Short mmCIF file of C-alpha atoms in Angstrom, two decimals:
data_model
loop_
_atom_site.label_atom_id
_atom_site.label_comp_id
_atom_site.label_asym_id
_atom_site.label_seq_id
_atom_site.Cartn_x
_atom_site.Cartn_y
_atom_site.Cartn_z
CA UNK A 28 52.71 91.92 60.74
CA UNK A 29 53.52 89.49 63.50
CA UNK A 30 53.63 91.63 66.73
CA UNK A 31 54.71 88.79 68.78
CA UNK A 32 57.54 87.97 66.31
CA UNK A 33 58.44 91.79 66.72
CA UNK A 34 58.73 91.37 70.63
CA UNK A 35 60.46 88.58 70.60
CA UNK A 36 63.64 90.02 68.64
CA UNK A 37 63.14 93.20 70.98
CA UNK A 38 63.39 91.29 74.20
CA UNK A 39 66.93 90.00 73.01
CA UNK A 40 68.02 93.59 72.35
CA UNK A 41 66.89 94.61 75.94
CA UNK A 42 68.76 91.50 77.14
CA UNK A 43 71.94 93.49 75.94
CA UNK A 44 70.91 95.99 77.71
CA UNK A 45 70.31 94.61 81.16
CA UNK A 46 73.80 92.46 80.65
CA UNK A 47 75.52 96.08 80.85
CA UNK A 48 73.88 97.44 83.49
CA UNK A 49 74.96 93.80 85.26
CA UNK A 50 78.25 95.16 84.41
CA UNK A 51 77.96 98.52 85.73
CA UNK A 52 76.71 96.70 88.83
CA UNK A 53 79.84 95.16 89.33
CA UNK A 54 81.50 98.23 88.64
CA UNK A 55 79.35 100.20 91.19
CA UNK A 56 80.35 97.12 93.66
CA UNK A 57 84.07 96.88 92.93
CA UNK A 58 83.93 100.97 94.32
CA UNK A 59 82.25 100.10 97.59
CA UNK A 60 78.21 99.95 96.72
CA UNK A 61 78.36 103.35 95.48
CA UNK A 62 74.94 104.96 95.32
CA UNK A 63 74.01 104.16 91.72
CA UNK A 64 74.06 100.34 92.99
CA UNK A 65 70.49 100.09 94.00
CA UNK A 66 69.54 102.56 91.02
CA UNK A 67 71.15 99.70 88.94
CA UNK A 68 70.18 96.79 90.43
CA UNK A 69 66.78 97.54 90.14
CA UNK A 70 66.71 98.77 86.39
CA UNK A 71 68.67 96.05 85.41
CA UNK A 72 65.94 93.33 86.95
CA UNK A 73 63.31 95.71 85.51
CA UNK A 74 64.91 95.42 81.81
CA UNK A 75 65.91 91.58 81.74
CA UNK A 76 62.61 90.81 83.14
CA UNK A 77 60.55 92.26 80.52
CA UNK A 78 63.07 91.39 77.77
CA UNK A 79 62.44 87.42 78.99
CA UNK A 80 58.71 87.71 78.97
CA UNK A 81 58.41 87.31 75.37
CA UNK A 82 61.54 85.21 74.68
CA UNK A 83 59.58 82.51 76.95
CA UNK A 84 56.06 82.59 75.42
CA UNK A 85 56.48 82.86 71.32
CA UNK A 86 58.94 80.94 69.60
CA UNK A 87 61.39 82.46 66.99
CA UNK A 88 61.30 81.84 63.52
CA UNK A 89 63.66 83.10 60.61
CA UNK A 90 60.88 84.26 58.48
CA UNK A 91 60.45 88.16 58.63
CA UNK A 92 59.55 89.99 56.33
CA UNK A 93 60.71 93.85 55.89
CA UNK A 94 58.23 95.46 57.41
CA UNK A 95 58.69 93.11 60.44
CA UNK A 96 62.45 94.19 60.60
CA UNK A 97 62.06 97.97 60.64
CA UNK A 98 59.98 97.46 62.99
CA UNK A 99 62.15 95.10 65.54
CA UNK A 100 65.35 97.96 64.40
CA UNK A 101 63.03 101.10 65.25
CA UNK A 102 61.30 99.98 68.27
CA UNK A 103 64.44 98.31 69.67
CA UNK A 104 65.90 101.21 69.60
CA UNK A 105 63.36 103.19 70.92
CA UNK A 106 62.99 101.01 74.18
CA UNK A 107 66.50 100.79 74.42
CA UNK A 108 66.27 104.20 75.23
CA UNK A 109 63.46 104.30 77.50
CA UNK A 110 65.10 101.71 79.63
CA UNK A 111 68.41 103.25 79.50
CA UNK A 112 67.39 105.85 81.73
CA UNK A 113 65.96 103.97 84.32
CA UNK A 114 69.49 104.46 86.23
CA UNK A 115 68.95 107.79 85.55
CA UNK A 116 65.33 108.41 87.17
CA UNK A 117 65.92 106.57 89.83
CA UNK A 118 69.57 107.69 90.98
CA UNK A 119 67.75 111.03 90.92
CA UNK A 120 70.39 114.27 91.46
CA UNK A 121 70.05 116.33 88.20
CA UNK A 122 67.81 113.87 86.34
CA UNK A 123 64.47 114.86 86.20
CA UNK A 124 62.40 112.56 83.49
CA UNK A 125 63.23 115.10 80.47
CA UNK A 126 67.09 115.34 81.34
CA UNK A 127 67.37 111.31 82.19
CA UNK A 128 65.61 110.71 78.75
CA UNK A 129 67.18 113.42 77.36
CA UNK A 130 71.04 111.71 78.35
CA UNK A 131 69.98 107.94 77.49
CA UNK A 132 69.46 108.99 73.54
CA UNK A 133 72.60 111.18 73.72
CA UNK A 134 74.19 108.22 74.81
CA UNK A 135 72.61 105.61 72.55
CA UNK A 136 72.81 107.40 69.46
CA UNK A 137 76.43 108.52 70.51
CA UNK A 138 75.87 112.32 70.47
CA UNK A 139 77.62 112.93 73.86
CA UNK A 140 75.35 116.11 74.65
CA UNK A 141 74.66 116.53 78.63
CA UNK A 142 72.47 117.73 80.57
CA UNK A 143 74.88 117.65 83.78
CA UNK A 144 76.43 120.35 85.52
CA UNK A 145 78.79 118.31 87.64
CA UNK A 146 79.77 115.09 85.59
CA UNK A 147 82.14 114.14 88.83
CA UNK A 148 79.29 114.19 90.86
CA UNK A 149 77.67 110.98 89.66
CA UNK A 150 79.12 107.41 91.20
CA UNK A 151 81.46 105.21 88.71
CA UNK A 152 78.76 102.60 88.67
CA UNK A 153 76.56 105.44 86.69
CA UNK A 154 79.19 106.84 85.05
CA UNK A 155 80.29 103.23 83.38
CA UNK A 156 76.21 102.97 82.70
CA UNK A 157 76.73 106.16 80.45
CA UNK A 158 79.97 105.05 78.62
CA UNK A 159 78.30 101.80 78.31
CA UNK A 160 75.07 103.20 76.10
CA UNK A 161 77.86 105.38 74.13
CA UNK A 162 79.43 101.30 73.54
CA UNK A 163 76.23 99.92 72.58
CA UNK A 164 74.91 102.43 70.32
CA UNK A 165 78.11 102.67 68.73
CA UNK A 166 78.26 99.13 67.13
CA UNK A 167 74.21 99.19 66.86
CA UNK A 168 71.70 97.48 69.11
CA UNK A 169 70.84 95.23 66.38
CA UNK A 170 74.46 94.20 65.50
CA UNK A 171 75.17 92.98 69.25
CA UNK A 172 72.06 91.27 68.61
CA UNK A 173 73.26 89.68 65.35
CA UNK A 174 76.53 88.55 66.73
CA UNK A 175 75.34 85.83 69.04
CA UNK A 176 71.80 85.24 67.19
CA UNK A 177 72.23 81.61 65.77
CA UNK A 178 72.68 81.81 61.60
CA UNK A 179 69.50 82.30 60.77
CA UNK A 180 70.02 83.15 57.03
CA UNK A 181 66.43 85.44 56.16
CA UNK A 182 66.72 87.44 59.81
CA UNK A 183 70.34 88.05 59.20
CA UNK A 184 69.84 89.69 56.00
CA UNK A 185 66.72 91.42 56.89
CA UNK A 186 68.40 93.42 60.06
CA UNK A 187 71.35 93.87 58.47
CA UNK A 188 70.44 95.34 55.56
CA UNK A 189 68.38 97.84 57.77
CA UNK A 190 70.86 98.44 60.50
CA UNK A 191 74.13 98.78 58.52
CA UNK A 192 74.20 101.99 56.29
CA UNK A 193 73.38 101.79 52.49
CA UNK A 194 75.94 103.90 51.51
CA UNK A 195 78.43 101.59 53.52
CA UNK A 196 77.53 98.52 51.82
CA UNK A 197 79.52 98.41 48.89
CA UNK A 198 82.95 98.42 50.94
CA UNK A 199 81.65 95.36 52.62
CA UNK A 200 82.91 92.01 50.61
CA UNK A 201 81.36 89.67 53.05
CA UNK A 202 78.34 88.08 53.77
CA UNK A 203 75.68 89.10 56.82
CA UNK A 204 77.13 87.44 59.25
CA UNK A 205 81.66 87.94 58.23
CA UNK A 206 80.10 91.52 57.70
CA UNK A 207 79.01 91.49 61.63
CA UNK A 208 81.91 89.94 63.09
CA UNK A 209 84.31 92.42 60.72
CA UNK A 210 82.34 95.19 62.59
CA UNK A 211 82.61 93.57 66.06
CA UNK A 212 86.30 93.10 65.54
CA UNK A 213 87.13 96.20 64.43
CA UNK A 214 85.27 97.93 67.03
CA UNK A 215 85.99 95.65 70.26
CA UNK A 216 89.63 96.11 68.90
CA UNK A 217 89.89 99.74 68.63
CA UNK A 218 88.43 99.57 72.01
CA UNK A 219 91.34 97.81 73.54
CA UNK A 220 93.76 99.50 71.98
CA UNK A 221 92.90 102.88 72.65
CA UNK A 222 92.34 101.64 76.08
CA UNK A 223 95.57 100.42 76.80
CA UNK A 224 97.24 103.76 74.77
CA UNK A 225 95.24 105.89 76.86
CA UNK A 226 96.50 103.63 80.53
CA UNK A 227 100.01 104.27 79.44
CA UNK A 228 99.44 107.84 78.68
CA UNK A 229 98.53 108.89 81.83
CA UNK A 230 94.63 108.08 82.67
CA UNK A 231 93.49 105.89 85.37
CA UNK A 232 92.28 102.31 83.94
CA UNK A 233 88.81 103.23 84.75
CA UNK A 234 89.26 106.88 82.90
CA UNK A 235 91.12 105.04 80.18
CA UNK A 236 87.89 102.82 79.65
CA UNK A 237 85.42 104.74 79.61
CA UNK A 238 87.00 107.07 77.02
CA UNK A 239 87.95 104.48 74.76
CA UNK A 240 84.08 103.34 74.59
CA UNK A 241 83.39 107.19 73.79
CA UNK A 242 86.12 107.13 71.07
CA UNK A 243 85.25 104.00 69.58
CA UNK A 244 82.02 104.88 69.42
CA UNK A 245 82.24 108.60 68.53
CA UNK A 246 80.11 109.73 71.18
CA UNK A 247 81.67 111.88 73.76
CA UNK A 248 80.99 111.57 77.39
CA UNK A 249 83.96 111.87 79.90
CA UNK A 250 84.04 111.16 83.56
CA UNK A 251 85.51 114.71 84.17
CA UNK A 252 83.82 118.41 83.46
CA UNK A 253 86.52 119.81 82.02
CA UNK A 254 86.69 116.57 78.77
CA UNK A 255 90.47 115.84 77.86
CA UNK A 256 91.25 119.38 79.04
CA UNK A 257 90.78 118.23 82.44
CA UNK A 258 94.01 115.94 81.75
CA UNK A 259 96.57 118.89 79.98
CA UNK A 260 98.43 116.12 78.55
CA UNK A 261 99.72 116.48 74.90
CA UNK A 262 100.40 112.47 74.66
CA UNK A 263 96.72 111.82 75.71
CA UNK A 264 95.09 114.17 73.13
CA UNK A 265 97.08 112.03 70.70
CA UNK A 266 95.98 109.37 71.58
CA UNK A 267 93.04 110.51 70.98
CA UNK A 268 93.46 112.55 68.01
CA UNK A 269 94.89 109.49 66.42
CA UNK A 270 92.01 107.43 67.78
CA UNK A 271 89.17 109.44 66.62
CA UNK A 272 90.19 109.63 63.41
CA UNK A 273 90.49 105.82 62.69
CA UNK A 274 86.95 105.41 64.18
CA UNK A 275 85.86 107.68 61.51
CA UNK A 276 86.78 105.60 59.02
CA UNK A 277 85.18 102.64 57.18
CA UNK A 278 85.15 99.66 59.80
CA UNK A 279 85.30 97.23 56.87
CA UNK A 280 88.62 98.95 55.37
CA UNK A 281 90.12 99.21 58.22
CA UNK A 282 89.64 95.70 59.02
CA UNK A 283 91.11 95.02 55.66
CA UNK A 284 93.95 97.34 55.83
CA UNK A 285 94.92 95.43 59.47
CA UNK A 286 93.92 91.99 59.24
CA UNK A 287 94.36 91.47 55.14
CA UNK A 288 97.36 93.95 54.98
CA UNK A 289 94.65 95.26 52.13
CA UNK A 290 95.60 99.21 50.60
CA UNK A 291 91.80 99.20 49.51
CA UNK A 292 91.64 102.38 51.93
CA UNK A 293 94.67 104.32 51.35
CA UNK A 294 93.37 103.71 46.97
CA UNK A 295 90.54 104.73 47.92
CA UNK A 296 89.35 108.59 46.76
CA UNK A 297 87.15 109.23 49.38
CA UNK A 298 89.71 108.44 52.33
CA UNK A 299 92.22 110.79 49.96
CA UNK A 300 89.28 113.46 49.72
CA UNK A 301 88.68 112.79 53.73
CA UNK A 302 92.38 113.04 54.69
CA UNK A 303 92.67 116.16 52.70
CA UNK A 304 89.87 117.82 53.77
CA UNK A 305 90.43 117.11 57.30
CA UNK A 306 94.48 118.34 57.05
CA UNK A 307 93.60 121.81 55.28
CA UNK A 308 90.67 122.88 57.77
CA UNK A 309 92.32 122.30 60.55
CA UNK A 310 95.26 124.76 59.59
CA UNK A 311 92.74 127.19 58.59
CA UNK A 312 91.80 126.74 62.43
CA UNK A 313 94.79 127.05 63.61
CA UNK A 314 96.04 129.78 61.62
CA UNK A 315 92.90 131.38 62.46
CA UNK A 316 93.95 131.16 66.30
CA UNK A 317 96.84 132.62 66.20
CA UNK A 318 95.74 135.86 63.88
CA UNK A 319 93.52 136.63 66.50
CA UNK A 320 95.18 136.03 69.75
CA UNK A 321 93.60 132.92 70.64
CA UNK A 322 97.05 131.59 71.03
CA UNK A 323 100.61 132.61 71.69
CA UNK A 324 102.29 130.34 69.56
CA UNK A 325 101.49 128.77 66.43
CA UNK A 326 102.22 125.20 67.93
CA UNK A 327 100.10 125.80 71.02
CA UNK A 328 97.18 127.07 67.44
CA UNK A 329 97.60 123.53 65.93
CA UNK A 330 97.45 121.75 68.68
CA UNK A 331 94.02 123.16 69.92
CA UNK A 332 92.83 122.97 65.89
CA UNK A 333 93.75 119.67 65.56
CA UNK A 334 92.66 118.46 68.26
CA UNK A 335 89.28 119.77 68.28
CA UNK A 336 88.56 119.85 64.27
CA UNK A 337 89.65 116.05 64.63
CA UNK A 338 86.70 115.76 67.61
CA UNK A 339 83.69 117.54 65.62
CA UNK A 340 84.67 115.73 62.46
CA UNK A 341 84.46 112.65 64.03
CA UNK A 342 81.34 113.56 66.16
CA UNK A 343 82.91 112.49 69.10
CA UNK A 344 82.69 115.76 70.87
CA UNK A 345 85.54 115.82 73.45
CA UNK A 346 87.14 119.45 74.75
CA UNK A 347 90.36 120.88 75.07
CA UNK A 348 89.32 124.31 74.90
CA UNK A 349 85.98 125.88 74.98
CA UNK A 350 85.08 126.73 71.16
CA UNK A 351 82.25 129.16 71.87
CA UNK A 352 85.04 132.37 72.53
CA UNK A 353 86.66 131.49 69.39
CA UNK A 354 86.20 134.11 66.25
CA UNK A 355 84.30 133.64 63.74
CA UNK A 356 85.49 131.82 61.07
CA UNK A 357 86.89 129.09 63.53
CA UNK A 358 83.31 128.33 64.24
CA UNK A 359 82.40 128.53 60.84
CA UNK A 360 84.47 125.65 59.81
CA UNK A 361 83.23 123.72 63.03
CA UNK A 362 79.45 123.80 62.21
CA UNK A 363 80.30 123.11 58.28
CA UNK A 364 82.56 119.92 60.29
CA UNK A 365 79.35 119.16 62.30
CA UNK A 366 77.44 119.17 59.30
CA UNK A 367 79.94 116.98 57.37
CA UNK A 368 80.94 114.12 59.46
CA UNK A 369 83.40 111.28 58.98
CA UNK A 370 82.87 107.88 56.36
CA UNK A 371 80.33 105.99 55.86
CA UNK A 372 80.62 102.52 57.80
CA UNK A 373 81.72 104.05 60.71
CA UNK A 374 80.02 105.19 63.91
CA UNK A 375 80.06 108.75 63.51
CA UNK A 376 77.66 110.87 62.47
CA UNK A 377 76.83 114.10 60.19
CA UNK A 378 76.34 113.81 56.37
CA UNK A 379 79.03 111.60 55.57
CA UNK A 380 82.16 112.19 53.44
CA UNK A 381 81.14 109.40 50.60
CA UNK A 382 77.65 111.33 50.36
CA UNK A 383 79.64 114.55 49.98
CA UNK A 384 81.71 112.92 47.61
CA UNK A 385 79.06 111.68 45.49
CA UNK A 386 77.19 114.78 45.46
CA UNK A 387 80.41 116.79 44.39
CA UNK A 388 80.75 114.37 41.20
CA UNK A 389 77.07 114.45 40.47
CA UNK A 390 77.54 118.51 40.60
CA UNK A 391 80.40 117.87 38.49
CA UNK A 392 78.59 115.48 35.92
CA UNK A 393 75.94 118.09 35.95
CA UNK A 394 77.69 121.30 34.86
CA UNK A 395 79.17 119.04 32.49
CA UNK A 396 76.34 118.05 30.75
CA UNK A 397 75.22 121.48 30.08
CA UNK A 398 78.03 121.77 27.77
CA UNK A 399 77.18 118.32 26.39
CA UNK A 400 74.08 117.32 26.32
CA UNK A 401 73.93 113.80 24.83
CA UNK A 402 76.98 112.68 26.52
CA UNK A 403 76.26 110.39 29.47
CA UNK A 404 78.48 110.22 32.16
CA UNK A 405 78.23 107.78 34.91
CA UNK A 406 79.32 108.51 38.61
CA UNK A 407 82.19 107.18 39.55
CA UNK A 408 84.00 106.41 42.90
CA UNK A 409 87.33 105.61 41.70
CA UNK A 410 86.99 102.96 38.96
CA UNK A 411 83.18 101.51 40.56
CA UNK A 412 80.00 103.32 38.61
CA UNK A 413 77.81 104.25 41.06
CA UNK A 414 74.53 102.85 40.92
CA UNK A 415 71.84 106.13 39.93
CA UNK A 416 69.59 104.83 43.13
CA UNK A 417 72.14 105.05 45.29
CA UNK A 418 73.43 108.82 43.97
CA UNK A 419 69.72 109.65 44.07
CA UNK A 420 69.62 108.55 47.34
CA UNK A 421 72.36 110.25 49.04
CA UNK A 422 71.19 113.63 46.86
CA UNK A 423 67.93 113.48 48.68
CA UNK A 424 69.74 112.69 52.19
CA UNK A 425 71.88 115.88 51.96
CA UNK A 426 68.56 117.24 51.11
CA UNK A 427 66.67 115.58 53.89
CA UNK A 428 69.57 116.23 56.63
CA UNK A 429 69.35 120.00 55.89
CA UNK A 430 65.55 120.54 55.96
CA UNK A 431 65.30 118.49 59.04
CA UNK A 432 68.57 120.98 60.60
CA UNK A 433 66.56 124.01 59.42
CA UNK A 434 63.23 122.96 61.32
CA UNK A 435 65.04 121.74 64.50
CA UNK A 436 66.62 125.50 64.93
CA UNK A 437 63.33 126.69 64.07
CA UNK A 438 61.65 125.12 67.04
CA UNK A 439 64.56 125.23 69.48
CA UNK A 440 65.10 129.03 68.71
CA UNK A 441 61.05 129.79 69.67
CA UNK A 442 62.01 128.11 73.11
CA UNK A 443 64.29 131.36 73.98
CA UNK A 444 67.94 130.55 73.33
CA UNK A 445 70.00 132.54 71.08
CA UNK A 446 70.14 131.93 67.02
CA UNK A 447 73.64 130.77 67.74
CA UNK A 448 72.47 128.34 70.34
CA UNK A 449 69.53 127.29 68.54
CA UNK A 450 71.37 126.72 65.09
CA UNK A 451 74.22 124.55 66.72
CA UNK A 452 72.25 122.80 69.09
CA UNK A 453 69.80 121.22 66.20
CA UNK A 454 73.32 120.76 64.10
CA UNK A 455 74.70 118.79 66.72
CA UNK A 456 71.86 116.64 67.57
CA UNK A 457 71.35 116.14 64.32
CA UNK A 458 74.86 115.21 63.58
CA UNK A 459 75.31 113.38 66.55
CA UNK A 460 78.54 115.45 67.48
CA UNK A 461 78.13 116.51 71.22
CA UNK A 462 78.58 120.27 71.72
CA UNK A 463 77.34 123.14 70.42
CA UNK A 464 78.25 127.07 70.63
CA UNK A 465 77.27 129.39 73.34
CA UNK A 466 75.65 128.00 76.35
CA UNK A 467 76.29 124.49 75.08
CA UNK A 468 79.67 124.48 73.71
CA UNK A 469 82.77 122.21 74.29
CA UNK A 470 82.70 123.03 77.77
CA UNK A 471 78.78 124.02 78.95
CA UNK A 472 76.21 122.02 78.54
CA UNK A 473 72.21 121.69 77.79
CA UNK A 474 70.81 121.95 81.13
CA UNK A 475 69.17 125.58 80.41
CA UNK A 476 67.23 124.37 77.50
CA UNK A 477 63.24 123.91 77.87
CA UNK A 478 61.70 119.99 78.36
CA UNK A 479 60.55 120.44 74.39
CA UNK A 480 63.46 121.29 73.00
CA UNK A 481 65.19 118.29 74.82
CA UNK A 482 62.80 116.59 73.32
CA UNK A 483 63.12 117.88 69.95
CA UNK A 484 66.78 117.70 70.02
CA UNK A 485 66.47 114.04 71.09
CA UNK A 486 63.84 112.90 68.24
CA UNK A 487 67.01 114.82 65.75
CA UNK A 488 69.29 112.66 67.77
CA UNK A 489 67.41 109.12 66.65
CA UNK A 490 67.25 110.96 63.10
CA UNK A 491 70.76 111.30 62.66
CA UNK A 492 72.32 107.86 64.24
CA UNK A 493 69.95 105.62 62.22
CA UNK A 494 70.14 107.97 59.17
CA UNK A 495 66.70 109.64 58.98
CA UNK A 496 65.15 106.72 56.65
CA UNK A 497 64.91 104.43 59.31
CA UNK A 498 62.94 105.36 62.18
CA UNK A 499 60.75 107.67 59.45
CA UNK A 500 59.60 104.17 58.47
CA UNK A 501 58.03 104.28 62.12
CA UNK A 502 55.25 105.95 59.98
CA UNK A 503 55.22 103.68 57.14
CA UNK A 504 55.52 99.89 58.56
CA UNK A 505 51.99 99.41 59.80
CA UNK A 506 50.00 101.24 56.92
CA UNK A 507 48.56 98.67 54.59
CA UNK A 508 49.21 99.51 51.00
#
């Protein structure tokens, strides 16, 4: 294991970092030298300082091995977050170590769960800083890392294959480094566009930014308490209605379907399964609304189900209502959403609809083999056989994902919130949606809970954006076999 290899690949990544809290400076500067400019200025030194160090004393080379790039994915990560909420610490206000720590993972791994009681209270220059970890997480600190990285062939391969999700892989037709730039495309261009909807929709430019890098990136924060309620505007939530569910697609298909003018995604039976699924809960919600007097009208029921099925499925999190007064089956169908998530190759989070999709034919193949025992019956997505490693694999995630849900609303619930609290705050860190039910619903947040279960909830958060495998290799990489 070369060590100094390792740092060298995890000073870029903190490189990134400091060049957006640069930005955020400027931001902070173009409002007047708000108060988060010092806070910035001096974590942003602090971070491109100690991501130099190692960049000037040990010399790259394209030979890793795979140990070597879990390693530089994990820990990059890891430090990403520990110097993400510098701004944080030193700003001060409601960020005591545990909440500042606690809001840089939410932010990196694009869950969008706060700690803040007054959102408007913090200065643009740290509000931009929050948006900004949503944007980097959302791509992946190792993909803004691959993107300017010169083409070296073995380190390209090696990250990528760590960084970009198995089950994603197969909808990708393009080598490591078209494969990167399809992502950056994609997600630098649903930025923009969103952006500009948003402008013309009503939001202030600097609203209108900072809620495109939380759609894009499925993650959640908004510059106002109240989310997109704060705005009543039926044209902005769809906007973003229409936004979030794009980002919850396959970046590579929708790149396709764009650029190439390819119907690979509308053939596809997972985006029919997705689409479907996603269309028949949401007028369960809705229906459910209006039987029980959460709304007068039925179009006033839709709109609220749409709007916030469309933000749990996608794990973005946004509000237009608060959730936790809403009956029973309503939240049902929420935490199953939580649970569920978008597509695979996108930036939300949850299970994944391809996993669920697999699993359902597997279940399928199963119950059919009891009636015919020497047949065998391949899984199939459409017209591709799944490979049995790759069913196996996604069987044992589902399986992995639940356990680790189970035991994170074990130890939440012995800090003293309710089971309802405890149970949705583990799914949603977990699932890297944003709110829970209760105290931290749609429109509280997770202020009240106790410095472990921050803590636990944030180690579920770095679980569920790099998909539980990889940073449970943190335990693996330097054990010699």
């Amino acid at each position: 294991m070369n060590i100094k290899l390792i740092a060298r690949y995890i000073g870029i990544a903190l490189l990134f970092n400091a060049m957006f809290m640069f930005i955020s400076l400027g931001v902070s500067v173009a409002d007047g030298f708000d108060s988060s400019f010092s806070p910035l200025l001096l974590s942003a030194l602090v971070t491109a300082m100690v991501g130099c160090f190692p960049l000037i004393f040990v010399r790259g080379k394209d030979d890793i091995n795979l140990r070597e790039g879990f390693a530089i994915t994990i820990f990059s990560w890891i430090l990403s977050c520990l110097f993400g909420m510098l701004p944080y610490v030193l700003w001060g206000g409601e960020f005591s170590l545990s909440n500042a720590w606690f809001e840089s993972v939410s932010g990196y791994t694009t869950t969008g769960a706060t700690i803040l009681n007054d959102v408007e209270a913090l200065p643009k220059g740290l509000l931009f800083w929050r948006s900004s970890t949503h944007f980097i997480g959302g791509m992946g600190v190792m993909v803004f890392m691959l993107l300017v990285l010169p083409s070296m062939s073995m380190f390209r391969m090696r990250i990528s294959k760590i960084e970009i999700s198995s089950i994603s892989k197969n909808n990708y037709r393009y080598r490591s480094k078209e494969t990167v730039r399809v992502i950056a495309i994609t997600y630098v261009g649903i930025t923009v566009i969103t952006t500009v909807a948003l402008f013309l929709s009503g939001m202030s430019l600097f609203d209108s930014v900072n809620h495109a890098m939380s759609i894009v990136s499925t993650g959640g924060f908004s510059t106002k308490n109240l989310s997109i309620m704060h705005y009543d505007s039926l044209a902005i939530e769809i906007v973003c209605i229409v936004t979030m569910y794009v980002s919850t697609l396959h970046f590579g298909m929708v790149y396709a379907f764009f650029v190439k003018r390819s119907t690979a995604l509308l053939r596809s039976p997972v985006f029919k399964y997705f689409v479907a699924f996603c269309l028949i809960m949401s007028v369960l919600i809705g229906l459910d609304l209006k039987v029980n007097g959460q709304a007068d009208t039925y179009a006033e029921a839709m709109r609220l189900a749409f709007f916030q099925f469309s933000s749990i499925i996608s794990s973005t999190g946004f509000a237009t209502a608060d959730t936790s007064v809403w009956p029973l089956l309503s939240i049902f169908l929420l935490l199953f959403a939580m649970y569920h998530g978008g597509c695979s190759g996108s930036t939300c989070g949850g299970i994944k609809a391809d996993r669920m999709w697999i699993f359902y034919k597997v279940l399928k193949n199963n119950i059919f083999k009891q009636l015919h025992p020497n047949a065998v019956i391949p899984v199939k997505v459409g017209d591709v056989s799944i490979d049995p490693s790759v069913t196996r694999s996604a069987v044992l995630y589902i399986v992995a994902f639940t356990l680790i849900f189970v035991v994170g609303a074990m130890l939440v619930g012995i800090t003293g919130p309710t089971f309802e609290e405890s149970v949705s705050a583990s799914m949603t860190a977990l699932g890297n949606v944003g709110p829970g039910f209760g105290s931290c619903g749609s429109l509280g947040n997770f202020s009240q809970f106790t410095p472990f279960a921050k803590f636990v909830m944030s180690v579920e958060m770095l679980l569920g954006r790099l998909e539980i495998y990889t940073l449970l290799m943190l335990f693996f990489i330097f054990k010699k076999v």
